[in-house]
mmCIF file of C-alpha atoms in Angstrom:
data_model
loop_
_atom_site.group_PDB
_atom_site.id
_atom_site.type_symbol
_atom_site.label_atom_id
_atom_site.label_comp_id
_atom_site.label_asym_id
_atom_site.label_seq_id
_atom_site.Cartn_x
_atom_site.Cartn_y
_atom_site.Cartn_z
ATOM 1 C CA MET A 1 -88.642 29.960 28.033
ATOM 2 C CA VAL A 2 -84.960 29.224 28.417
ATOM 3 C CA LYS A 3 -82.739 32.207 27.790
ATOM 4 C CA GLY A 4 -80.683 31.773 24.638
ATOM 5 C CA SER A 5 -82.963 29.205 23.013
ATOM 6 C CA GLY A 6 -84.194 31.519 20.234
ATOM 7 C CA ALA A 7 -82.511 33.297 17.389
ATOM 8 C CA LYS A 8 -79.630 35.605 18.313
ATOM 9 C CA TYR A 9 -81.518 38.742 17.325
ATOM 10 C CA ALA A 10 -84.501 37.735 19.464
ATOM 11 C CA ASN A 11 -82.418 37.302 22.620
ATOM 12 C CA GLY A 12 -81.345 40.937 22.796
ATOM 13 C CA ASN A 13 -77.789 40.262 21.637
ATOM 14 C CA TYR A 14 -77.957 42.945 18.968
ATOM 15 C CA LYS A 15 -74.360 44.118 19.349
ATOM 16 C CA ASN A 16 -72.989 40.588 19.416
ATOM 17 C CA GLN A 17 -75.090 39.605 16.416
ATOM 18 C CA GLN A 18 -73.847 42.630 14.438
ATOM 19 C CA LYS A 19 -70.230 41.882 15.393
ATOM 20 C CA ALA A 20 -70.643 38.304 14.187
ATOM 21 C CA TYR A 21 -72.229 39.460 10.909
ATOM 22 C CA ASN A 22 -69.453 41.994 10.289
ATOM 23 C CA LYS A 23 -66.909 39.167 10.518
ATOM 24 C CA THR A 24 -68.581 37.121 7.783
ATOM 25 C CA LYS A 25 -67.321 37.439 4.229
ATOM 26 C CA LYS A 26 -70.518 39.124 3.003
ATOM 27 C CA GLY A 27 -70.804 41.477 5.984
ATOM 28 C CA LEU A 28 -67.172 42.519 5.740
ATOM 29 C CA GLU A 29 -67.447 43.234 2.011
ATOM 30 C CA LEU A 30 -70.595 45.340 2.418
ATOM 31 C CA ARG A 31 -69.148 47.315 5.329
ATOM 32 C CA VAL A 32 -65.823 47.977 3.571
ATOM 33 C CA ASN A 33 -67.573 49.128 0.382
ATOM 34 C CA ALA A 34 -69.999 51.348 2.295
ATOM 35 C CA ASN A 35 -67.137 52.981 4.217
ATOM 36 C CA ALA A 36 -65.172 53.561 0.991
ATOM 37 C CA ILE A 37 -68.149 55.256 -0.668
ATOM 38 C CA ASN A 38 -68.826 57.290 2.476
ATOM 39 C CA ARG A 39 -65.270 58.610 2.301
ATOM 40 C CA ARG A 40 -65.567 59.403 -1.414
ATOM 41 C CA LYS A 41 -68.787 61.331 -0.792
ATOM 42 C CA LYS A 42 -67.012 63.135 2.063
ATOM 43 C CA THR A 43 -69.677 62.120 4.582
ATOM 44 C CA TYR A 44 -67.623 59.653 6.627
ATOM 45 C CA GLY A 45 -67.625 60.704 10.282
ATOM 46 C CA ASN A 46 -69.406 64.017 9.764
ATOM 47 C CA GLY A 47 -72.331 63.028 11.977
ATOM 48 C CA ASP A 48 -75.053 63.474 9.356
ATOM 49 C CA GLY A 49 -76.626 60.167 10.410
ATOM 50 C CA LEU A 50 -77.052 58.864 6.853
ATOM 51 C CA ASP A 51 -76.248 55.402 5.472
ATOM 52 C CA VAL A 52 -74.834 54.584 2.070
ATOM 53 C CA ALA A 53 -77.535 52.796 0.063
ATOM 54 C CA HIS A 54 -76.313 50.860 -2.956
ATOM 55 C CA LYS A 55 -78.404 50.775 -6.102
ATOM 56 C CA LYS A 56 -79.747 47.363 -7.105
ATOM 57 C CA GLY A 57 -77.076 45.266 -8.786
ATOM 58 C CA LYS A 58 -74.296 47.602 -7.616
ATOM 59 C CA GLU A 59 -73.856 46.263 -4.066
ATOM 60 C CA SER A 60 -70.162 45.456 -4.532
ATOM 61 C CA SER A 61 -69.264 48.677 -6.351
ATOM 62 C CA ARG A 62 -67.043 51.243 -4.659
ATOM 63 C CA LYS A 63 -67.982 54.068 -7.006
ATOM 64 C CA ALA A 64 -69.782 56.990 -5.395
ATOM 65 C CA LYS A 65 -72.181 57.269 -8.350
ATOM 66 C CA ASP A 66 -73.506 53.754 -7.619
ATOM 67 C CA ALA A 67 -74.825 54.726 -4.194
ATOM 68 C CA THR A 68 -77.053 57.292 -2.562
ATOM 69 C CA LEU A 69 -77.342 58.521 1.013
ATOM 70 C CA GLN A 70 -80.459 57.541 2.968
ATOM 71 C CA LYS A 71 -81.752 57.588 6.503
ATOM 72 C CA PRO A 72 -80.783 54.321 8.231
ATOM 73 C CA SER A 73 -84.429 53.360 8.810
ATOM 74 C CA THR A 74 -85.249 53.732 5.104
ATOM 75 C CA ASN A 75 -82.115 51.923 3.971
ATOM 76 C CA ARG A 76 -82.580 48.930 6.263
ATOM 77 C CA ARG A 77 -86.329 48.704 5.673
ATOM 78 C CA SER A 78 -85.680 48.298 1.924
ATOM 79 C CA ARG A 79 -84.381 44.774 2.539
ATOM 80 C CA LEU A 80 -87.463 43.532 4.377
ATOM 81 C CA LYS A 81 -89.820 41.101 2.669
ATOM 82 C CA THR A 82 -92.827 43.337 3.229
ATOM 83 C CA ASN A 83 -92.986 47.042 2.617
ATOM 84 C CA ARG A 84 -94.081 48.979 5.670
#
């Protein structure tokens, strides 16, 4: 198989793929909102290893009450099509 012929995430370019996503309008908005809520909850940069998880329908909210803190694996798994 020719290197680079598959999807970006399948070629091992995880960092490059995440950088590209963070530059998109949707990725930038989600990241900015998550960082703002992290600061409001006073967990930004404290090394607790938790992600901000927005409640359904509140993805663009910057209010701390509209989000909870979750382990990254739980937070990211919630967006998969199948529940594991």
